[in-house]
């Protein structure tokens, strides 16, 4: 089945179905109902929807299981029925598809909760839930698994790993994107494709994300890097309210026009998401019928990713610089910090190396005094939140590697695997399963070979086994090994010879831990830089070093000139055309009270709760006025993060972590400050309207508002208008914040506002949510609208100022 589908996609464009929810709503599905339970109670209606799309020309139809995970079904107290609901949905889709020669596709949507560290759901719990759903869909007879509408790459990883583990079926993986061609968690199309392909997705793409106009540039970016078929399922435009009804404005003709454009970009499967109906699919079918898909011409390249950044070798890097400083072996300060369970220095080293030019950060926590697996997890999490550099997980313990490579929100580099048989058997399948690249050490059971020929033999063995395990050649790096020149004068020569031979014979990337060459010798920087230059001439691709070592950086800048990477020697001339004051551009460190304030502010901006709390304690010991900390540190920190967020310099994860750190500090200050309550800027009642069980965005807004000095009364989700009115009156609310994520609850938002106005509830009304637009907000007579959490804070302040002037 798998081979047949992917092969057929080379010859013609396939058509997906449209929206299941839109159709069920037209047949009576209430906003408070669980759509998936209709598989058990209203199976004829679900079957009717399937047949309607098949008659319209769909080749593939999705099961009615978008919210069918046990975690999502818990919102309706249906988690114990998860298997039966998914199994029945698969049976219904399979029966309908078989009647029309189509394929049944088991669909898996988001959990509705964030995965740690941005939420309470663990990666393992998410993985288990997705595994259970995949098994039920497979048992029910689906032909394909479809993962869609994911905005968090960690959640996509969990779902993809589960799908590949629990079933032997083709898997489609689709992310959903917002403004700026990024998901709300900051993942760009290139990173999404790279991660999804690394985990074995057979088809990749994007769905939802507004209408076809909004998705076209996303697909254009995906098409530049994808090496597998591309899928797209846009909404029928952005929803609007017309005559009291929620309407998706894109006509069948519009969807068909864009379908042609998508095919020109290289899309192989086209369908529709929210608001699309059989008439849209019929128009798309007619337009793409007989069209030949664009042939994929992209080549596999060496890529590593963090959550929101991809580096391509050598296009983005030239020589790949891997920062070595997060390693306690030669750092007593780092040893002490890790032993004490602290991570402040780790974050500082991560940022420092990123600024100094490291592309990737090597993470090593191997000291006897700590639980390496647990500490590595905390370090990976801290570094991922602090910087956007991809990481290398550096450990000799297979369990440490597996635990952290599995959870890493990107595509990581395993450092390392040797030529030892047991290591190859353990690490290579794990690297393949979790989509990692590898560093292979040219060493085996007999130790480090003395000659280049022996190292080549081990390298060839590692490469052969890696390729057999399914790891691409582009994802293999060989460490040719460096021995100290002090102990062996021939060491450098054999290393350079090894680089040349391995490059010439195997074509894989080569890497070195540079500083070993000068161990035990004086003026190490001179020897390191000279040896580095010689290795570059032998064909070295990547180096593990201290990126702040200026002598090595000079060699690299010269190399870029000599190889033409620095075109016209522009960067070289800029750096060395005139002698510069070495103090130029360096910021003097503050001291005393100013240093404490700066450090506390930095910790809040970074979302570093641990360090923020420590610096707050220092401030309290220095007898800082609590409200001075709020005015001079807390609020400026939040404003700095907010400004970065609005400029696209940081993303939702950083915003969440910073808000949580600020809330922690605010709560601590409040414990010893009676003035906090009297200094509140106003009272805000927050609620997700009746019928809508989504509250993630509303919760983030609430946290930010509290941090900015507002009293927030959060009523939760699925709140009726009477409760909102009573609470607003009781609390004497200045502002009432209403949220809605579902198109089916947009009408409830309008009716809630109308009710509040009829009851003469004092307080301005602000609205927001994924489906809400400025036009809709104006139409339903809201006083304000927030596009996102940060914008909501700004708009609330504007409304409060306006209220104060009355």
JSON list of N, CA, C and O in Angstrom, two decimals, residues 622-659:
[
{"chain": "A", "resi": 622, "resn": "UNK", "atom": "N", "xyz": [19.46, 42.94, 49.71]},
{"chain": "A", "resi": 622, "resn": "UNK", "atom": "CA", "xyz": [20.01, 44.30, 49.57]},
{"chain": "A", "resi": 622, "resn": "UNK", "atom": "C", "xyz": [18.97, 45.37, 49.90]},
{"chain": "A", "resi": 622, "resn": "UNK", "atom": "O", "xyz": [19.19, 46.55, 49.66]},
{"chain": "A", "resi": 623, "resn": "UNK", "atom": "N", "xyz": [17.81, 44.91, 50.43]},
{"chain": "A", "resi": 623, "resn": "UNK", "atom": "CA", "xyz": [16.75, 45.81, 50.88]},
{"chain": "A", "resi": 623, "resn": "UNK", "atom": "C", "xyz": [16.18, 46.66, 49.75]},
{"chain": "A", "resi": 623, "resn": "UNK", "atom": "O", "xyz": [15.87, 47.83, 49.93]},
{"chain": "A", "resi": 624, "resn": "UNK", "atom": "N", "xyz": [16.04, 46.07, 48.55]},
{"chain": "A", "resi": 624, "resn": "UNK", "atom": "CA", "xyz": [15.38, 46.78, 47.46]},
{"chain": "A", "resi": 624, "resn": "UNK", "atom": "C", "xyz": [13.90, 46.99, 47.82]},
{"chain": "A", "resi": 624, "resn": "UNK", "atom": "O", "xyz": [13.27, 46.13, 48.42]},
{"chain": "A", "resi": 625, "resn": "UNK", "atom": "N", "xyz": [13.37, 48.11, 47.41]},
{"chain": "A", "resi": 625, "resn": "UNK", "atom": "CA", "xyz": [11.95, 48.35, 47.57]},
{"chain": "A", "resi": 625, "resn": "UNK", "atom": "C", "xyz": [11.18, 47.44, 46.61]},
{"chain": "A", "resi": 625, "resn": "UNK", "atom": "O", "xyz": [11.48, 47.41, 45.41]},
{"chain": "A", "resi": 626, "resn": "UNK", "atom": "N", "xyz": [10.21, 46.68, 47.12]},
{"chain": "A", "resi": 626, "resn": "UNK", "atom": "CA", "xyz": [9.48, 45.73, 46.25]},
{"chain": "A", "resi": 626, "resn": "UNK", "atom": "C", "xyz": [8.90, 46.38, 44.99]},
{"chain": "A", "resi": 626, "resn": "UNK", "atom": "O", "xyz": [9.02, 45.85, 43.90]},
{"chain": "A", "resi": 627, "resn": "UNK", "atom": "N", "xyz": [8.29, 47.55, 45.15]},
{"chain": "A", "resi": 627, "resn": "UNK", "atom": "CA", "xyz": [7.66, 48.17, 43.99]},
{"chain": "A", "resi": 627, "resn": "UNK", "atom": "C", "xyz": [8.69, 48.72, 43.01]},
{"chain": "A", "resi": 627, "resn": "UNK", "atom": "O", "xyz": [8.41, 48.88, 41.82]},
{"chain": "A", "resi": 628, "resn": "UNK", "atom": "N", "xyz": [9.92, 49.02, 43.51]},
{"chain": "A", "resi": 628, "resn": "UNK", "atom": "CA", "xyz": [10.99, 49.41, 42.59]},
{"chain": "A", "resi": 628, "resn": "UNK", "atom": "C", "xyz": [11.36, 48.24, 41.68]},
{"chain": "A", "resi": 628, "resn": "UNK", "atom": "O", "xyz": [11.64, 48.42, 40.49]},
{"chain": "A", "resi": 629, "resn": "UNK", "atom": "N", "xyz": [11.35, 47.04, 42.24]},
{"chain": "A", "resi": 629, "resn": "UNK", "atom": "CA", "xyz": [11.64, 45.85, 41.43]},
{"chain": "A", "resi": 629, "resn": "UNK", "atom": "C", "xyz": [10.57, 45.65, 40.36]},
{"chain": "A", "resi": 629, "resn": "UNK", "atom": "O", "xyz": [10.86, 45.26, 39.23]},
{"chain": "A", "resi": 630, "resn": "UNK", "atom": "N", "xyz": [9.32, 45.93, 40.73]},
{"chain": "A", "resi": 630, "resn": "UNK", "atom": "CA", "xyz": [8.23, 45.81, 39.76]},
{"chain": "A", "resi": 630, "resn": "UNK", "atom": "C", "xyz": [8.39, 46.83, 38.65]},
{"chain": "A", "resi": 630, "resn": "UNK", "atom": "O", "xyz": [8.33, 46.51, 37.46]},
{"chain": "A", "resi": 631, "resn": "UNK", "atom": "N", "xyz": [8.61, 48.09, 39.03]},
{"chain": "A", "resi": 631, "resn": "UNK", "atom": "CA", "xyz": [8.64, 49.18, 38.06]},
{"chain": "A", "resi": 631, "resn": "UNK", "atom": "C", "xyz": [9.92, 49.22, 37.23]},
{"chain": "A", "resi": 631, "resn": "UNK", "atom": "O", "xyz": [9.89, 49.55, 36.03]},
{"chain": "A", "resi": 632, "resn": "UNK", "atom": "N", "xyz": [11.05, 48.87, 37.86]},
{"chain": "A", "resi": 632, "resn": "UNK", "atom": "CA", "xyz": [12.35, 49.03, 37.19]},
{"chain": "A", "resi": 632, "resn": "UNK", "atom": "C", "xyz": [12.88, 47.74, 36.59]},
{"chain": "A", "resi": 632, "resn": "UNK", "atom": "O", "xyz": [13.82, 47.77, 35.79]},
{"chain": "A", "resi": 633, "resn": "UNK", "atom": "N", "xyz": [12.31, 46.60, 36.98]},
{"chain": "A", "resi": 633, "resn": "UNK", "atom": "CA", "xyz": [12.83, 45.32, 36.49]},
{"chain": "A", "resi": 633, "resn": "UNK", "atom": "C", "xyz": [11.73, 44.50, 35.81]},
{"chain": "A", "resi": 633, "resn": "UNK", "atom": "O", "xyz": [11.83, 44.14, 34.64]},
{"chain": "A", "resi": 634, "resn": "UNK", "atom": "N", "xyz": [10.68, 44.20, 36.56]},
{"chain": "A", "resi": 634, "resn": "UNK", "atom": "CA", "xyz": [9.66, 43.27, 36.07]},
{"chain": "A", "resi": 634, "resn": "UNK", "atom": "C", "xyz": [8.97, 43.78, 34.81]},
{"chain": "A", "resi": 634, "resn": "UNK", "atom": "O", "xyz": [8.95, 43.09, 33.77]},
{"chain": "A", "resi": 635, "resn": "UNK", "atom": "N", "xyz": [8.41, 44.98, 34.88]},
{"chain": "A", "resi": 635, "resn": "UNK", "atom": "CA", "xyz": [7.68, 45.53, 33.73]},
{"chain": "A", "resi": 635, "resn": "UNK", "atom": "C", "xyz": [8.60, 45.77, 32.53]},
{"chain": "A", "resi": 635, "resn": "UNK", "atom": "O", "xyz": [8.28, 45.39, 31.40]},
{"chain": "A", "resi": 636, "resn": "UNK", "atom": "N", "xyz": [9.80, 46.39, 32.73]},
{"chain": "A", "resi": 636, "resn": "UNK", "atom": "CA", "xyz": [10.71, 46.56, 31.58]},
{"chain": "A", "resi": 636, "resn": "UNK", "atom": "C", "xyz": [11.11, 45.23, 30.94]},
{"chain": "A", "resi": 636, "resn": "UNK", "atom": "O", "xyz": [11.26, 45.16, 29.72]},
{"chain": "A", "resi": 637, "resn": "UNK", "atom": "N", "xyz": [11.27, 44.19, 31.75]},
{"chain": "A", "resi": 637, "resn": "UNK", "atom": "CA", "xyz": [11.62, 42.88, 31.19]},
{"chain": "A", "resi": 637, "resn": "UNK", "atom": "C", "xyz": [10.51, 42.36, 30.29]},
{"chain": "A", "resi": 637, "resn": "UNK", "atom": "O", "xyz": [10.74, 41.87, 29.19]},
{"chain": "A", "resi": 638, "resn": "UNK", "atom": "N", "xyz": [9.28, 42.47, 30.77]},
{"chain": "A", "resi": 638, "resn": "UNK", "atom": "CA", "xyz": [8.14, 42.01, 29.97]},
{"chain": "A", "resi": 638, "resn": "UNK", "atom": "C", "xyz": [7.97, 42.84, 28.71]},
{"chain": "A", "resi": 638, "resn": "UNK", "atom": "O", "xyz": [7.63, 42.31, 27.64]},
{"chain": "A", "resi": 639, "resn": "UNK", "atom": "N", "xyz": [8.23, 44.13, 28.81]},
{"chain": "A", "resi": 639, "resn": "UNK", "atom": "CA", "xyz": [8.13, 44.99, 27.63]},
{"chain": "A", "resi": 639, "resn": "UNK", "atom": "C", "xyz": [9.20, 44.63, 26.60]},
{"chain": "A", "resi": 639, "resn": "UNK", "atom": "O", "xyz": [8.95, 44.66, 25.39]},
{"chain": "A", "resi": 640, "resn": "UNK", "atom": "N", "xyz": [10.40, 44.27, 27.09]},
{"chain": "A", "resi": 640, "resn": "UNK", "atom": "CA", "xyz": [11.47, 43.88, 26.17]},
{"chain": "A", "resi": 640, "resn": "UNK", "atom": "C", "xyz": [11.11, 42.60, 25.43]},
{"chain": "A", "resi": 640, "resn": "UNK", "atom": "O", "xyz": [11.29, 42.49, 24.22]},
{"chain": "A", "resi": 641, "resn": "UNK", "atom": "N", "xyz": [10.59, 41.61, 26.16]},
{"chain": "A", "resi": 641, "resn": "UNK", "atom": "CA", "xyz": [10.18, 40.36, 25.52]},
{"chain": "A", "resi": 641, "resn": "UNK", "atom": "C", "xyz": [9.04, 40.62, 24.54]},
{"chain": "A", "resi": 641, "resn": "UNK", "atom": "O", "xyz": [9.02, 40.08, 23.44]},
{"chain": "A", "resi": 642, "resn": "UNK", "atom": "N", "xyz": [8.09, 41.46, 24.96]},
{"chain": "A", "resi": 642, "resn": "UNK", "atom": "CA", "xyz": [6.97, 41.77, 24.08]},
{"chain": "A", "resi": 642, "resn": "UNK", "atom": "C", "xyz": [7.41, 42.43, 22.79]},
{"chain": "A", "resi": 642, "resn": "UNK", "atom": "O", "xyz": [6.91, 42.10, 21.71]},
{"chain": "A", "resi": 643, "resn": "UNK", "atom": "N", "xyz": [8.38, 43.33, 22.89]},
{"chain": "A", "resi": 643, "resn": "UNK", "atom": "CA", "xyz": [8.89, 44.00, 21.69]},
{"chain": "A", "resi": 643, "resn": "UNK", "atom": "C", "xyz": [9.60, 43.00, 20.78]},
{"chain": "A", "resi": 643, "resn": "UNK", "atom": "O", "xyz": [9.42, 43.03, 19.55]},
{"chain": "A", "resi": 644, "resn": "UNK", "atom": "N", "xyz": [10.36, 42.10, 21.36]},
{"chain": "A", "resi": 644, "resn": "UNK", "atom": "CA", "xyz": [11.03, 41.06, 20.57]},
{"chain": "A", "resi": 644, "resn": "UNK", "atom": "C", "xyz": [10.01, 40.16, 19.88]},
{"chain": "A", "resi": 644, "resn": "UNK", "atom": "O", "xyz": [10.18, 39.79, 18.71]},
{"chain": "A", "resi": 645, "resn": "UNK", "atom": "N", "xyz": [8.95, 39.82, 20.60]},
{"chain": "A", "resi": 645, "resn": "UNK", "atom": "CA", "xyz": [7.91, 38.96, 20.04]},
{"chain": "A", "resi": 645, "resn": "UNK", "atom": "C", "xyz": [7.23, 39.63, 18.85]},
{"chain": "A", "resi": 645, "resn": "UNK", "atom": "O", "xyz": [7.00, 39.00, 17.80]},
{"chain": "A", "resi": 646, "resn": "UNK", "atom": "N", "xyz": [6.93, 40.90, 18.99]},
{"chain": "A", "resi": 646, "resn": "UNK", "atom": "CA", "xyz": [6.24, 41.61, 17.91]},
{"chain": "A", "resi": 646, "resn": "UNK", "atom": "C", "xyz": [7.13, 41.80, 16.69]},
{"chain": "A", "resi": 646, "resn": "UNK", "atom": "O", "xyz": [6.64, 41.88, 15.57]},
{"chain": "A", "resi": 647, "resn": "UNK", "atom": "N", "xyz": [8.45, 41.85, 16.91]},
{"chain": "A", "resi": 647, "resn": "UNK", "atom": "CA", "xyz": [9.38, 41.99, 15.80]},
{"chain": "A", "resi": 647, "resn": "UNK", "atom": "C", "xyz": [9.80, 40.65, 15.21]},
{"chain": "A", "resi": 647, "resn": "UNK", "atom": "O", "xyz": [10.58, 40.59, 14.27]},
{"chain": "A", "resi": 648, "resn": "UNK", "atom": "N", "xyz": [9.27, 39.56, 15.75]},
{"chain": "A", "resi": 648, "resn": "UNK", "atom": "CA", "xyz": [9.61, 38.24, 15.25]},
{"chain": "A", "resi": 648, "resn": "UNK", "atom": "C", "xyz": [11.00, 37.77, 15.69]},
{"chain": "A", "resi": 648, "resn": "UNK", "atom": "O", "xyz": [11.56, 36.86, 15.10]},
{"chain": "A", "resi": 649, "resn": "UNK", "atom": "N", "xyz": [11.53, 38.38, 16.76]},
{"chain": "A", "resi": 649, "resn": "UNK", "atom": "CA", "xyz": [12.85, 38.00, 17.27]},
{"chain": "A", "resi": 649, "resn": "UNK", "atom": "C", "xyz": [12.75, 36.89, 18.31]},
{"chain": "A", "resi": 649, "resn": "UNK", "atom": "O", "xyz": [13.76, 36.29, 18.68]},
{"chain": "A", "resi": 650, "resn": "UNK", "atom": "N", "xyz": [11.55, 36.64, 18.82]},
{"chain": "A", "resi": 650, "resn": "UNK", "atom": "CA", "xyz": [11.32, 35.48, 19.66]},
{"chain": "A", "resi": 650, "resn": "UNK", "atom": "C", "xyz": [9.89, 35.02, 19.39]},
{"chain": "A", "resi": 650, "resn": "UNK", "atom": "O", "xyz": [9.11, 35.73, 18.74]},
{"chain": "A", "resi": 651, "resn": "UNK", "atom": "N", "xyz": [9.53, 33.85, 19.93]},
{"chain": "A", "resi": 651, "resn": "UNK", "atom": "CA", "xyz": [8.25, 33.26, 19.57]},
{"chain": "A", "resi": 651, "resn": "UNK", "atom": "C", "xyz": [7.48, 32.83, 20.81]},
{"chain": "A", "resi": 651, "resn": "UNK", "atom": "O", "xyz": [7.91, 33.08, 21.94]},
{"chain": "A", "resi": 652, "resn": "UNK", "atom": "N", "xyz": [6.35, 32.21, 20.62]},
{"chain": "A", "resi": 652, "resn": "UNK", "atom": "CA", "xyz": [5.46, 31.88, 21.72]},
{"chain": "A", "resi": 652, "resn": "UNK", "atom": "C", "xyz": [6.15, 31.13, 22.86]},
{"chain": "A", "resi": 652, "resn": "UNK", "atom": "O", "xyz": [5.90, 31.44, 24.03]},
{"chain": "A", "resi": 653, "resn": "UNK", "atom": "N", "xyz": [7.00, 30.14, 22.60]},
{"chain": "A", "resi": 653, "resn": "UNK", "atom": "CA", "xyz": [7.65, 29.46, 23.72]},
{"chain": "A", "resi": 653, "resn": "UNK", "atom": "C", "xyz": [8.42, 30.40, 24.64]},
{"chain": "A", "resi": 653, "resn": "UNK", "atom": "O", "xyz": [8.31, 30.31, 25.86]},
{"chain": "A", "resi": 654, "resn": "UNK", "atom": "N", "xyz": [9.19, 31.33, 24.03]},
{"chain": "A", "resi": 654, "resn": "UNK", "atom": "CA", "xyz": [9.94, 32.28, 24.85]},
{"chain": "A", "resi": 654, "resn": "UNK", "atom": "C", "xyz": [8.99, 33.21, 25.62]},
{"chain": "A", "resi": 654, "resn": "UNK", "atom": "O", "xyz": [9.25, 33.57, 26.76]},
{"chain": "A", "resi": 655, "resn": "UNK", "atom": "N", "xyz": [7.89, 33.59, 24.96]},
{"chain": "A", "resi": 655, "resn": "UNK", "atom": "CA", "xyz": [6.91, 34.46, 25.61]},
{"chain": "A", "resi": 655, "resn": "UNK", "atom": "C", "xyz": [6.29, 33.76, 26.82]},
{"chain": "A", "resi": 655, "resn": "UNK", "atom": "O", "xyz": [6.14, 34.36, 27.89]},
{"chain": "A", "resi": 656, "resn": "UNK", "atom": "N", "xyz": [5.97, 32.49, 26.68]},
{"chain": "A", "resi": 656, "resn": "UNK", "atom": "CA", "xyz": [5.38, 31.72, 27.77]},
{"chain": "A", "resi": 656, "resn": "UNK", "atom": "C", "xyz": [6.36, 31.59, 28.94]},
{"chain": "A", "resi": 656, "resn": "UNK", "atom": "O", "xyz": [6.02, 31.83, 30.10]},
{"chain": "A", "resi": 657, "resn": "UNK", "atom": "N", "xyz": [7.60, 31.19, 28.62]},
{"chain": "A", "resi": 657, "resn": "UNK", "atom": "CA", "xyz": [8.60, 31.00, 29.68]},
{"chain": "A", "resi": 657, "resn": "UNK", "atom": "C", "xyz": [8.89, 32.30, 30.42]},
{"chain": "A", "resi": 657, "resn": "UNK", "atom": "O", "xyz": [9.02, 32.33, 31.65]},
{"chain": "A", "resi": 658, "resn": "UNK", "atom": "N", "xyz": [8.99, 33.39, 29.69]},
{"chain": "A", "resi": 658, "resn": "UNK", "atom": "CA", "xyz": [9.24, 34.69, 30.31]},
{"chain": "A", "resi": 658, "resn": "UNK", "atom": "C", "xyz": [8.06, 35.09, 31.20]},
{"chain": "A", "resi": 658, "resn": "UNK", "atom": "O", "xyz": [8.26, 35.59, 32.32]},
{"chain": "A", "resi": 659, "resn": "UNK", "atom": "N", "xyz": [6.85, 34.87, 30.72]},
{"chain": "A", "resi": 659, "resn": "UNK", "atom": "CA", "xyz": [5.67, 35.21, 31.50]},
{"chain": "A", "resi": 659, "resn": "UNK", "atom": "C", "xyz": [5.60, 34.40, 32.78]},
{"chain": "A", "resi": 659, "resn": "UNK", "atom": "O", "xyz": [5.24, 34.91, 33.85]}
]
